[in-house]
């Protein structure tokens, strides 16, 4: 099963600086991105910021939407600012260190 195979990378959606990312997320922007073969999402439930693997549920199990492998981190990380979630581990890397290199699939704001 392939997911997101028809999504075209839009260069305008890619983050060029950490400041640009922080502005987007702190202003309520939601982001879906890919890194090292996995999908991640940033959302704003209940007025806070959450980052974690993008996943779907099949037969009662959670799977990453890109890799189709079992989703390890369902809860993700909660924060109050973009700086908080920049410490999240994506594929063995701190988000702060790779945010300008990830492939942004969808970005609001």
PDB file of N, CA and C in Angstrom:
ATOM      1  N   UNK A   1       0.838  -1.180   0.000  1.00  0.00           N
ATOM      2  CA  UNK A   1       0.000   0.000   0.000  1.00  0.00           C
ATOM      3  C   UNK A   1       0.879   1.237   0.000  1.00  0.00           C
ATOM      4  N   UNK A   2       0.665   2.115  -0.966  1.00  0.00           N
ATOM      5  CA  UNK A   2       1.436   3.352  -1.019  1.00  0.00           C
ATOM      6  C   UNK A   2       0.522   4.507  -0.646  1.00  0.00           C
ATOM      7  N   UNK A   3       1.040   5.385   0.176  1.00  0.00           N
ATOM      8  CA  UNK A   3       0.278   6.546   0.612  1.00  0.00           C
ATOM      9  C   UNK A   3       1.019   7.789   0.169  1.00  0.00           C
ATOM     10  N   UNK A   4       0.307   8.831  -0.171  1.00  0.00           N
ATOM     11  CA  UNK A   4       0.879  10.115  -0.575  1.00  0.00           C
ATOM     12  C   UNK A   4       1.688  10.033  -1.867  1.00  0.00           C
ATOM     13  N   UNK A   5       1.416   9.067  -2.728  1.00  0.00           N
ATOM     14  CA  UNK A   5       2.218   8.941  -3.938  1.00  0.00           C
ATOM     15  C   UNK A   5       1.921  10.036  -4.955  1.00  0.00           C
ATOM     16  N   UNK A   6       0.790  10.715  -4.830  1.00  0.00           N
ATOM     17  CA  UNK A   6       0.429  11.752  -5.786  1.00  0.00           C
ATOM     18  C   UNK A   6       0.718  13.165  -5.292  1.00  0.00           C
ATOM     19  N   UNK A   7       1.349  13.280  -4.145  1.00  0.00           N
ATOM     20  CA  UNK A   7       1.644  14.602  -3.607  1.00  0.00           C
ATOM     21  C   UNK A   7       2.891  15.153  -4.268  1.00  0.00           C
ATOM     22  N   UNK A   8       2.781  16.367  -4.764  1.00  0.00           N
ATOM     23  CA  UNK A   8       3.904  17.023  -5.418  1.00  0.00           C
ATOM     24  C   UNK A   8       4.563  17.967  -4.425  1.00  0.00           C
ATOM     25  N   UNK A   9       5.859  17.875  -4.290  1.00  0.00           N
ATOM     26  CA  UNK A   9       6.594  18.744  -3.373  1.00  0.00           C
ATOM     27  C   UNK A   9       6.514  20.181  -3.873  1.00  0.00           C
ATOM     28  N   UNK A  10       6.113  21.064  -3.003  1.00  0.00           N
ATOM     29  CA  UNK A  10       6.014  22.479  -3.326  1.00  0.00           C
ATOM     30  C   UNK A  10       7.159  23.196  -2.613  1.00  0.00           C
ATOM     31  N   UNK A  11       8.088  23.716  -3.358  1.00  0.00           N
ATOM     32  CA  UNK A  11       9.264  24.370  -2.770  1.00  0.00           C
ATOM     33  C   UNK A  11       8.874  25.521  -1.845  1.00  0.00           C
ATOM     34  N   UNK A  12       7.751  26.190  -2.129  1.00  0.00           N
ATOM     35  CA  UNK A  12       7.320  27.311  -1.285  1.00  0.00           C
ATOM     36  C   UNK A  12       6.936  26.858   0.117  1.00  0.00           C
ATOM     37  N   UNK A  13       6.572  25.599   0.271  1.00  0.00           N
ATOM     38  CA  UNK A  13       6.166  25.084   1.580  1.00  0.00           C
ATOM     39  C   UNK A  13       7.347  24.673   2.452  1.00  0.00           C
ATOM     40  N   UNK A  14       8.517  24.514   1.870  1.00  0.00           N
ATOM     41  CA  UNK A  14       9.690  24.080   2.624  1.00  0.00           C
ATOM     42  C   UNK A  14      10.157  25.209   3.541  1.00  0.00           C
ATOM     43  N   UNK A  15      10.630  24.856   4.720  1.00  0.00           N
ATOM     44  CA  UNK A  15      11.125  25.862   5.655  1.00  0.00           C
ATOM     45  C   UNK A  15      12.576  26.180   5.334  1.00  0.00           C
ATOM     46  N   UNK A  16      12.844  27.449   5.118  1.00  0.00           N
ATOM     47  CA  UNK A  16      14.211  27.875   4.799  1.00  0.00           C
ATOM     48  C   UNK A  16      15.008  28.235   6.046  1.00  0.00           C
ATOM     49  N   UNK A  17      14.300  28.603   7.125  1.00  0.00           N
ATOM     50  CA  UNK A  17      14.966  28.958   8.380  1.00  0.00           C
ATOM     51  C   UNK A  17      14.146  28.428   9.556  1.00  0.00           C
ATOM     52  N   UNK A  18      14.800  28.316  10.695  1.00  0.00           N
ATOM     53  CA  UNK A  18      14.103  27.928  11.919  1.00  0.00           C
ATOM     54  C   UNK A  18      13.106  29.014  12.300  1.00  0.00           C
ATOM     55  N   UNK A  19      13.466  30.260  12.101  1.00  0.00           N
ATOM     56  CA  UNK A  19      12.553  31.372  12.426  1.00  0.00           C
ATOM     57  C   UNK A  19      11.255  31.274  11.637  1.00  0.00           C
ATOM     58  N   UNK A  20      11.356  30.907  10.370  1.00  0.00           N
ATOM     59  CA  UNK A  20      10.159  30.754   9.538  1.00  0.00           C
ATOM     60  C   UNK A  20       9.272  29.630  10.089  1.00  0.00           C
ATOM     61  N   UNK A  21       9.870  28.527  10.499  1.00  0.00           N
ATOM     62  CA  UNK A  21       9.128  27.424  11.096  1.00  0.00           C
ATOM     63  C   UNK A  21       8.442  27.876  12.386  1.00  0.00           C
ATOM     64  N   UNK A  22       9.188  28.542  13.251  1.00  0.00           N
ATOM     65  CA  UNK A  22       8.642  28.993  14.531  1.00  0.00           C
ATOM     66  C   UNK A  22       7.467  29.936  14.316  1.00  0.00           C
ATOM     67  N   UNK A  23       7.583  30.867  13.377  1.00  0.00           N
ATOM     68  CA  UNK A  23       6.499  31.802  13.096  1.00  0.00           C
ATOM     69  C   UNK A  23       5.258  31.022  12.657  1.00  0.00           C
ATOM     70  N   UNK A  24       5.439  30.085  11.740  1.00  0.00           N
ATOM     71  CA  UNK A  24       4.319  29.297  11.223  1.00  0.00           C
ATOM     72  C   UNK A  24       3.601  28.561  12.348  1.00  0.00           C
ATOM     73  N   UNK A  25       4.340  27.801  13.149  1.00  0.00           N
ATOM     74  CA  UNK A  25       3.736  26.970  14.189  1.00  0.00           C
ATOM     75  C   UNK A  25       3.175  27.821  15.325  1.00  0.00           C
ATOM     76  N   UNK A  26       3.891  28.848  15.738  1.00  0.00           N
ATOM     77  CA  UNK A  26       3.400  29.697  16.835  1.00  0.00           C
ATOM     78  C   UNK A  26       2.152  30.487  16.437  1.00  0.00           C
ATOM     79  N   UNK A  27       1.941  30.680  15.136  1.00  0.00           N
ATOM     80  CA  UNK A  27       0.741  31.384  14.656  1.00  0.00           C
ATOM     81  C   UNK A  27      -0.403  30.425  14.330  1.00  0.00           C
ATOM     82  N   UNK A  28      -0.256  29.155  14.714  1.00  0.00           N
ATOM     83  CA  UNK A  28      -1.325  28.181  14.527  1.00  0.00           C
ATOM     84  C   UNK A  28      -1.186  27.303  13.301  1.00  0.00           C
ATOM     85  N   UNK A  29      -0.093  27.422  12.574  1.00  0.00           N
ATOM     86  CA  UNK A  29       0.105  26.612  11.375  1.00  0.00           C
ATOM     87  C   UNK A  29       0.227  25.133  11.694  1.00  0.00           C
ATOM     88  N   UNK A  30      -0.342  24.330  10.814  1.00  0.00           N
ATOM     89  CA  UNK A  30      -0.227  22.889  10.950  1.00  0.00           C
ATOM     90  C   UNK A  30       0.628  22.380   9.801  1.00  0.00           C
ATOM     91  N   UNK A  31       1.443  21.364  10.097  1.00  0.00           N
ATOM     92  CA  UNK A  31       2.448  20.912   9.147  1.00  0.00           C
ATOM     93  C   UNK A  31       2.470  19.390   9.091  1.00  0.00           C
ATOM     94  N   UNK A  32       2.534  18.861   7.893  1.00  0.00           N
ATOM     95  CA  UNK A  32       2.810  17.435   7.691  1.00  0.00           C
ATOM     96  C   UNK A  32       4.119  17.376   6.933  1.00  0.00           C
ATOM     97  N   UNK A  33       5.038  16.518   7.415  1.00  0.00           N
ATOM     98  CA  UNK A  33       6.325  16.419   6.735  1.00  0.00           C
ATOM     99  C   UNK A  33       6.841  14.995   6.793  1.00  0.00           C
ATOM    100  N   UNK A  34       7.849  14.745   5.968  1.00  0.00           N
ATOM    101  CA  UNK A  34       8.471  13.432   5.904  1.00  0.00           C
ATOM    102  C   UNK A  34       9.954  13.560   6.206  1.00  0.00           C
ATOM    103  N   UNK A  35      10.463  12.563   6.923  1.00  0.00           N
ATOM    104  CA  UNK A  35      11.887  12.523   7.242  1.00  0.00           C
ATOM    105  C   UNK A  35      12.304  11.073   7.422  1.00  0.00           C
ATOM    106  N   UNK A  36      13.337  10.689   6.732  1.00  0.00           N
ATOM    107  CA  UNK A  36      13.888   9.325   6.824  1.00  0.00           C
ATOM    108  C   UNK A  36      12.813   8.255   6.661  1.00  0.00           C
ATOM    109  N   UNK A  37      11.945   8.456   5.671  1.00  0.00           N
ATOM    110  CA  UNK A  37      10.964   7.438   5.326  1.00  0.00           C
ATOM    111  C   UNK A  37       9.744   7.348   6.216  1.00  0.00           C
ATOM    112  N   UNK A  38       9.558   8.328   7.099  1.00  0.00           N
ATOM    113  CA  UNK A  38       8.378   8.344   7.970  1.00  0.00           C
ATOM    114  C   UNK A  38       7.656   9.679   7.847  1.00  0.00           C
ATOM    115  N   UNK A  39       6.375   9.624   8.144  1.00  0.00           N
ATOM    116  CA  UNK A  39       5.528  10.806   8.110  1.00  0.00           C
ATOM    117  C   UNK A  39       5.308  11.327   9.526  1.00  0.00           C
ATOM    118  N   UNK A  40       5.287  12.653   9.665  1.00  0.00           N
ATOM    119  CA  UNK A  40       5.056  13.306  10.958  1.00  0.00           C
ATOM    120  C   UNK A  40       4.051  14.440  10.753  1.00  0.00           C
ATOM    121  N   UNK A  41       3.359  14.800  11.817  1.00  0.00           N
ATOM    122  CA  UNK A  41       2.424  15.922  11.723  1.00  0.00           C
ATOM    123  C   UNK A  41       2.502  16.791  12.970  1.00  0.00           C
ATOM    124  N   UNK A  42       2.228  18.059  12.755  1.00  0.00           N
ATOM    125  CA  UNK A  42       2.171  19.042  13.834  1.00  0.00           C
ATOM    126  C   UNK A  42       0.763  19.625  13.804  1.00  0.00           C
ATOM    127  N   UNK A  43       0.064  19.512  14.929  1.00  0.00           N
ATOM    128  CA  UNK A  43      -1.308  20.008  15.035  1.00  0.00           C
ATOM    129  C   UNK A  43      -1.452  20.865  16.289  1.00  0.00           C
ATOM    130  N   UNK A  44      -2.637  21.443  16.471  1.00  0.00           N
ATOM    131  CA  UNK A  44      -2.891  22.335  17.607  1.00  0.00           C
ATOM    132  C   UNK A  44      -4.170  21.963  18.351  1.00  0.00           C
ATOM    133  N   UNK A  45      -4.277  20.755  18.877  1.00  0.00           N
ATOM    134  CA  UNK A  45      -5.485  20.418  19.640  1.00  0.00           C
ATOM    135  C   UNK A  45      -5.488  21.107  21.009  1.00  0.00           C
ATOM    136  N   UNK A  46      -6.655  21.518  21.421  1.00  0.00           N
ATOM    137  CA  UNK A  46      -6.846  22.090  22.757  1.00  0.00           C
ATOM    138  C   UNK A  46      -5.916  23.269  23.057  1.00  0.00           C
ATOM    139  N   UNK A  47      -5.560  24.042  22.034  1.00  0.00           N
ATOM    140  CA  UNK A  47      -4.758  25.243  22.260  1.00  0.00           C
ATOM    141  C   UNK A  47      -3.279  24.991  22.515  1.00  0.00           C
ATOM    142  N   UNK A  48      -2.843  23.743  22.376  1.00  0.00           N
ATOM    143  CA  UNK A  48      -1.425  23.414  22.550  1.00  0.00           C
ATOM    144  C   UNK A  48      -0.887  22.890  21.233  1.00  0.00           C
ATOM    145  N   UNK A  49       0.385  22.595  21.184  1.00  0.00           N
ATOM    146  CA  UNK A  49       1.015  22.089  19.966  1.00  0.00           C
ATOM    147  C   UNK A  49       1.391  20.630  20.202  1.00  0.00           C
ATOM    148  N   UNK A  50       1.062  19.788  19.220  1.00  0.00           N
ATOM    149  CA  UNK A  50       1.423  18.375  19.299  1.00  0.00           C
ATOM    150  C   UNK A  50       2.180  17.981  18.041  1.00  0.00           C
ATOM    151  N   UNK A  51       3.257  17.222  18.216  1.00  0.00           N
ATOM    152  CA  UNK A  51       3.999  16.665  17.093  1.00  0.00           C
ATOM    153  C   UNK A  51       4.128  15.170  17.314  1.00  0.00           C
ATOM    154  N   UNK A  52       3.958  14.412  16.253  1.00  0.00           N
ATOM    155  CA  UNK A  52       4.090  12.965  16.345  1.00  0.00           C
ATOM    156  C   UNK A  52       4.023  12.341  14.966  1.00  0.00           C
ATOM    157  N   UNK A  53       4.139  11.029  14.935  1.00  0.00           N
ATOM    158  CA  UNK A  53       4.052  10.320  13.664  1.00  0.00           C
ATOM    159  C   UNK A  53       2.646  10.434  13.098  1.00  0.00           C
ATOM    160  N   UNK A  54       2.577  10.615  11.775  1.00  0.00           N
ATOM    161  CA  UNK A  54       1.296  10.530  11.096  1.00  0.00           C
ATOM    162  C   UNK A  54       0.954   9.058  10.978  1.00  0.00           C
ATOM    163  N   UNK A  55      -0.221   8.664  11.431  1.00  0.00           N
ATOM    164  CA  UNK A  55      -0.530   7.236  11.438  1.00  0.00           C
ATOM    165  C   UNK A  55      -1.975   6.964  11.056  1.00  0.00           C
ATOM    166  N   UNK A  56      -2.210   5.711  10.697  1.00  0.00           N
ATOM    167  CA  UNK A  56      -3.556   5.222  10.448  1.00  0.00           C
ATOM    168  C   UNK A  56      -3.727   3.939  11.263  1.00  0.00           C
ATOM    169  N   UNK A  57      -4.978   3.547  11.449  1.00  0.00           N
ATOM    170  CA  UNK A  57      -5.274   2.355  12.238  1.00  0.00           C
ATOM    171  C   UNK A  57      -5.840   1.282  11.311  1.00  0.00           C
ATOM    172  N   UNK A  58      -5.258   0.099  11.397  1.00  0.00           N
ATOM    173  CA  UNK A  58      -5.740  -1.042  10.619  1.00  0.00           C
ATOM    174  C   UNK A  58      -5.722  -2.270  11.520  1.00  0.00           C
ATOM    175  N   UNK A  59      -6.852  -2.943  11.592  1.00  0.00           N
ATOM    176  CA  UNK A  59      -6.981  -4.142  12.424  1.00  0.00           C
ATOM    177  C   UNK A  59      -6.548  -3.879  13.870  1.00  0.00           C
ATOM    178  N   UNK A  60      -6.869  -2.691  14.369  1.00  0.00           N
ATOM    179  CA  UNK A  60      -6.573  -2.348  15.753  1.00  0.00           C
ATOM    180  C   UNK A  60      -5.126  -1.963  16.030  1.00  0.00           C
ATOM    181  N   UNK A  61      -4.307  -1.859  14.988  1.00  0.00           N
ATOM    182  CA  UNK A  61      -2.900  -1.486  15.153  1.00  0.00           C
ATOM    183  C   UNK A  61      -2.636  -0.174  14.428  1.00  0.00           C
ATOM    184  N   UNK A  62      -1.650   0.575  14.921  1.00  0.00           N
ATOM    185  CA  UNK A  62      -1.294   1.870  14.340  1.00  0.00           C
ATOM    186  C   UNK A  62      -0.080   1.725  13.431  1.00  0.00           C
ATOM    187  N   UNK A  63      -0.179   2.338  12.230  1.00  0.00           N
ATOM    188  CA  UNK A  63       0.903   2.269  11.256  1.00  0.00           C
ATOM    189  C   UNK A  63       1.232   3.665  10.743  1.00  0.00           C
ATOM    190  N   UNK A  64       2.514   3.925  10.494  1.00  0.00           N
ATOM    191  CA  UNK A  64       2.940   5.199   9.926  1.00  0.00           C
ATOM    192  C   UNK A  64       2.395   5.297   8.503  1.00  0.00           C
ATOM    193  N   UNK A  65       1.821   6.452   8.146  1.00  0.00           N
ATOM    194  CA  UNK A  65       1.169   6.602   6.846  1.00  0.00           C
ATOM    195  C   UNK A  65       2.134   6.545   5.670  1.00  0.00           C
ATOM    196  N   UNK A  66       3.394   6.782   5.886  1.00  0.00           N
ATOM    197  CA  UNK A  66       4.358   6.735   4.785  1.00  0.00           C
ATOM    198  C   UNK A  66       5.063   5.388   4.703  1.00  0.00           C
ATOM    199  N   UNK A  67       5.575   4.923   5.821  1.00  0.00           N
ATOM    200  CA  UNK A  67       6.363   3.686   5.811  1.00  0.00           C
ATOM    201  C   UNK A  67       5.507   2.429   5.923  1.00  0.00           C
ATOM    202  N   UNK A  68       4.270   2.582   6.398  1.00  0.00           N
ATOM    203  CA  UNK A  68       3.374   1.455   6.665  1.00  0.00           C
ATOM    204  C   UNK A  68       3.936   0.509   7.718  1.00  0.00           C
ATOM    205  N   UNK A  69       4.924   0.949   8.459  1.00  0.00           N
ATOM    206  CA  UNK A  69       5.483   0.167   9.557  1.00  0.00           C
ATOM    207  C   UNK A  69       4.726   0.517  10.835  1.00  0.00           C
ATOM    208  N   UNK A  70       4.761  -0.375  11.832  1.00  0.00           N
ATOM    209  CA  UNK A  70       4.080  -0.052  13.096  1.00  0.00           C
ATOM    210  C   UNK A  70       4.531   1.311  13.637  1.00  0.00           C
ATOM    211  N   UNK A  71       3.570   2.073  14.073  1.00  0.00           N
ATOM    212  CA  UNK A  71       3.835   3.406  14.620  1.00  0.00           C
ATOM    213  C   UNK A  71       4.315   3.250  16.058  1.00  0.00           C
ATOM    214  N   UNK A  72       5.492   3.754  16.327  1.00  0.00           N
ATOM    215  CA  UNK A  72       6.108   3.595  17.639  1.00  0.00           C
ATOM    216  C   UNK A  72       5.650   4.681  18.615  1.00  0.00           C
ATOM    217  N   UNK A  73       5.499   5.904  18.144  1.00  0.00           N
ATOM    218  CA  UNK A  73       5.233   7.034  19.029  1.00  0.00           C
ATOM    219  C   UNK A  73       3.863   7.646  18.733  1.00  0.00           C
ATOM    220  N   UNK A  74       2.817   7.051  19.273  1.00  0.00           N
ATOM    221  CA  UNK A  74       1.461   7.538  19.040  1.00  0.00           C
ATOM    222  C   UNK A  74       1.213   8.864  19.746  1.00  0.00           C
ATOM    223  N   UNK A  75       1.656   8.999  20.977  1.00  0.00           N
ATOM    224  CA  UNK A  75       1.409  10.201  21.774  1.00  0.00           C
ATOM    225  C   UNK A  75       2.201  11.409  21.275  1.00  0.00           C
ATOM    226  N   UNK A  76       3.389  11.189  20.748  1.00  0.00           N
ATOM    227  CA  UNK A  76       4.208  12.297  20.290  1.00  0.00           C
ATOM    228  C   UNK A  76       4.680  13.158  21.449  1.00  0.00           C
ATOM    229  N   UNK A  77       4.785  14.434  21.177  1.00  0.00           N
ATOM    230  CA  UNK A  77       5.257  15.387  22.183  1.00  0.00           C
ATOM    231  C   UNK A  77       4.332  16.598  22.184  1.00  0.00           C
ATOM    232  N   UNK A  78       4.052  17.099  23.371  1.00  0.00           N
ATOM    233  CA  UNK A  78       3.219  18.287  23.539  1.00  0.00           C
ATOM    234  C   UNK A  78       4.094  19.465  23.935  1.00  0.00           C
ATOM    235  N   UNK A  79       3.710  20.637  23.469  1.00  0.00           N
ATOM    236  CA  UNK A  79       4.424  21.840  23.852  1.00  0.00           C
ATOM    237  C   UNK A  79       3.520  23.058  23.765  1.00  0.00           C
ATOM    238  N   UNK A  80       4.022  24.157  24.271  1.00  0.00           N
ATOM    239  CA  UNK A  80       3.271  25.406  24.219  1.00  0.00           C
ATOM    240  C   UNK A  80       3.804  26.355  23.162  1.00  0.00           C
ATOM    241  N   UNK A  81       5.025  26.101  22.688  1.00  0.00           N
ATOM    242  CA  UNK A  81       5.633  26.947  21.660  1.00  0.00           C
ATOM    243  C   UNK A  81       6.353  26.059  20.643  1.00  0.00           C
ATOM    244  N   UNK A  82       6.656  26.645  19.499  1.00  0.00           N
ATOM    245  CA  UNK A  82       7.428  25.921  18.488  1.00  0.00           C
ATOM    246  C   UNK A  82       8.789  25.526  19.037  1.00  0.00           C
ATOM    247  N   UNK A  83       9.382  26.374  19.876  1.00  0.00           N
ATOM    248  CA  UNK A  83      10.676  26.031  20.483  1.00  0.00           C
ATOM    249  C   UNK A  83      10.588  24.718  21.264  1.00  0.00           C
ATOM    250  N   UNK A  84       9.463  24.495  21.929  1.00  0.00           N
ATOM    251  CA  UNK A  84       9.288  23.258  22.687  1.00  0.00           C
ATOM    252  C   UNK A  84       9.375  22.035  21.774  1.00  0.00           C
ATOM    253  N   UNK A  85       8.634  22.070  20.667  1.00  0.00           N
ATOM    254  CA  UNK A  85       8.595  20.880  19.819  1.00  0.00           C
ATOM    255  C   UNK A  85       9.820  20.737  18.926  1.00  0.00           C
ATOM    256  N   UNK A  86      10.616  21.769  18.805  1.00  0.00           N
ATOM    257  CA  UNK A  86      11.865  21.641  18.040  1.00  0.00           C
ATOM    258  C   UNK A  86      12.834  20.667  18.704  1.00  0.00           C
ATOM    259  N   UNK A  87      12.542  20.266  19.938  1.00  0.00           N
ATOM    260  CA  UNK A  87      13.380  19.289  20.633  1.00  0.00           C
ATOM    261  C   UNK A  87      12.942  17.850  20.356  1.00  0.00           C
ATOM    262  N   UNK A  88      11.843  17.670  19.654  1.00  0.00           N
ATOM    263  CA  UNK A  88      11.302  16.334  19.360  1.00  0.00           C
ATOM    264  C   UNK A  88      12.267  15.544  18.472  1.00  0.00           C
ATOM    265  N   UNK A  89      12.345  14.240  18.704  1.00  0.00           N
ATOM    266  CA  UNK A  89      13.218  13.351  17.950  1.00  0.00           C
ATOM    267  C   UNK A  89      12.466  12.802  16.734  1.00  0.00           C
ATOM    268  N   UNK A  90      12.956  13.124  15.538  1.00  0.00           N
ATOM    269  CA  UNK A  90      12.395  12.588  14.300  1.00  0.00           C
ATOM    270  C   UNK A  90      13.451  11.704  13.647  1.00  0.00           C
ATOM    271  N   UNK A  91      13.192  10.425  13.607  1.00  0.00           N
ATOM    272  CA  UNK A  91      14.111   9.506  12.953  1.00  0.00           C
ATOM    273  C   UNK A  91      15.529   9.543  13.487  1.00  0.00           C
ATOM    274  N   UNK A  92      15.682   9.798  14.774  1.00  0.00           N
ATOM    275  CA  UNK A  92      17.008   9.833  15.378  1.00  0.00           C
ATOM    276  C   UNK A  92      17.674  11.197  15.352  1.00  0.00           C
ATOM    277  N   UNK A  93      16.971  12.199  14.825  1.00  0.00           N
ATOM    278  CA  UNK A  93      17.502  13.563  14.760  1.00  0.00           C
ATOM    279  C   UNK A  93      16.589  14.517  15.520  1.00  0.00           C
ATOM    280  N   UNK A  94      17.183  15.512  16.130  1.00  0.00           N
ATOM    281  CA  UNK A  94      16.389  16.549  16.790  1.00  0.00           C
ATOM    282  C   UNK A  94      15.766  17.413  15.687  1.00  0.00           C
ATOM    283  N   UNK A  95      14.464  17.689  15.781  1.00  0.00           N
ATOM    284  CA  UNK A  95      13.763  18.465  14.761  1.00  0.00           C
ATOM    285  C   UNK A  95      14.472  19.788  14.483  1.00  0.00           C
ATOM    286  N   UNK A  96      14.970  20.433  15.515  1.00  0.00           N
ATOM    287  CA  UNK A  96      15.682  21.717  15.357  1.00  0.00           C
ATOM    288  C   UNK A  96      16.845  21.601  14.360  1.00  0.00           C
ATOM    289  N   UNK A  97      17.489  20.436  14.335  1.00  0.00           N
ATOM    290  CA  UNK A  97      18.659  20.246  13.482  1.00  0.00           C
ATOM    291  C   UNK A  97      18.312  19.924  12.035  1.00  0.00           C
ATOM    292  N   UNK A  98      17.047  19.517  11.782  1.00  0.00           N
ATOM    293  CA  UNK A  98      16.701  19.071  10.425  1.00  0.00           C
ATOM    294  C   UNK A  98      15.485  19.760   9.812  1.00  0.00           C
ATOM    295  N   UNK A  99      14.852  20.690  10.511  1.00  0.00           N
ATOM    296  CA  UNK A  99      13.604  21.272  10.018  1.00  0.00           C
ATOM    297  C   UNK A  99      13.759  21.916   8.643  1.00  0.00           C
ATOM    298  N   UNK A 100      14.919  22.425   8.307  1.00  0.00           N
ATOM    299  CA  UNK A 100      15.117  23.028   6.985  1.00  0.00           C
ATOM    300  C   UNK A 100      15.456  21.976   5.926  1.00  0.00           C
ATOM    301  N   UNK A 101      15.556  20.720   6.342  1.00  0.00           N
ATOM    302  CA  UNK A 101      15.878  19.640   5.403  1.00  0.00           C
ATOM    303  C   UNK A 101      14.726  18.675   5.191  1.00  0.00           C
ATOM    304  N   UNK A 102      13.723  18.675   6.086  1.00  0.00           N
ATOM    305  CA  UNK A 102      12.611  17.753   5.940  1.00  0.00           C
ATOM    306  C   UNK A 102      11.812  18.093   4.680  1.00  0.00           C
ATOM    307  N   UNK A 103      11.061  17.121   4.189  1.00  0.00           N
ATOM    308  CA  UNK A 103      10.195  17.370   3.042  1.00  0.00           C
ATOM    309  C   UNK A 103       8.790  17.695   3.542  1.00  0.00           C
ATOM    310  N   UNK A 104       8.432  18.965   3.455  1.00  0.00           N
ATOM    311  CA  UNK A 104       7.104  19.398   3.886  1.00  0.00           C
ATOM    312  C   UNK A 104       6.099  18.983   2.817  1.00  0.00           C
ATOM    313  N   UNK A 105       5.067  18.264   3.256  1.00  0.00           N
ATOM    314  CA  UNK A 105       4.031  17.774   2.343  1.00  0.00           C
ATOM    315  C   UNK A 105       2.847  18.726   2.329  1.00  0.00           C
ATOM    316  N   UNK A 106       2.431  19.159   3.513  1.00  0.00           N
ATOM    317  CA  UNK A 106       1.316  20.096   3.655  1.00  0.00           C
ATOM    318  C   UNK A 106       1.696  21.098   4.736  1.00  0.00           C
ATOM    319  N   UNK A 107       1.373  22.344   4.465  1.00  0.00           N
ATOM    320  CA  UNK A 107       1.676  23.408   5.442  1.00  0.00           C
ATOM    321  C   UNK A 107       0.591  24.462   5.360  1.00  0.00           C
ATOM    322  N   UNK A 108       0.024  24.814   6.533  1.00  0.00           N
ATOM    323  CA  UNK A 108      -0.947  25.908   6.560  1.00  0.00           C
ATOM    324  C   UNK A 108      -0.246  27.153   7.086  1.00  0.00           C
ATOM    325  N   UNK A 109      -0.821  28.293   6.821  1.00  0.00           N
ATOM    326  CA  UNK A 109      -0.314  29.626   7.159  1.00  0.00           C
ATOM    327  C   UNK A 109       0.907  29.964   6.351  1.00  0.00           C
TER     328      UNK A 109
END
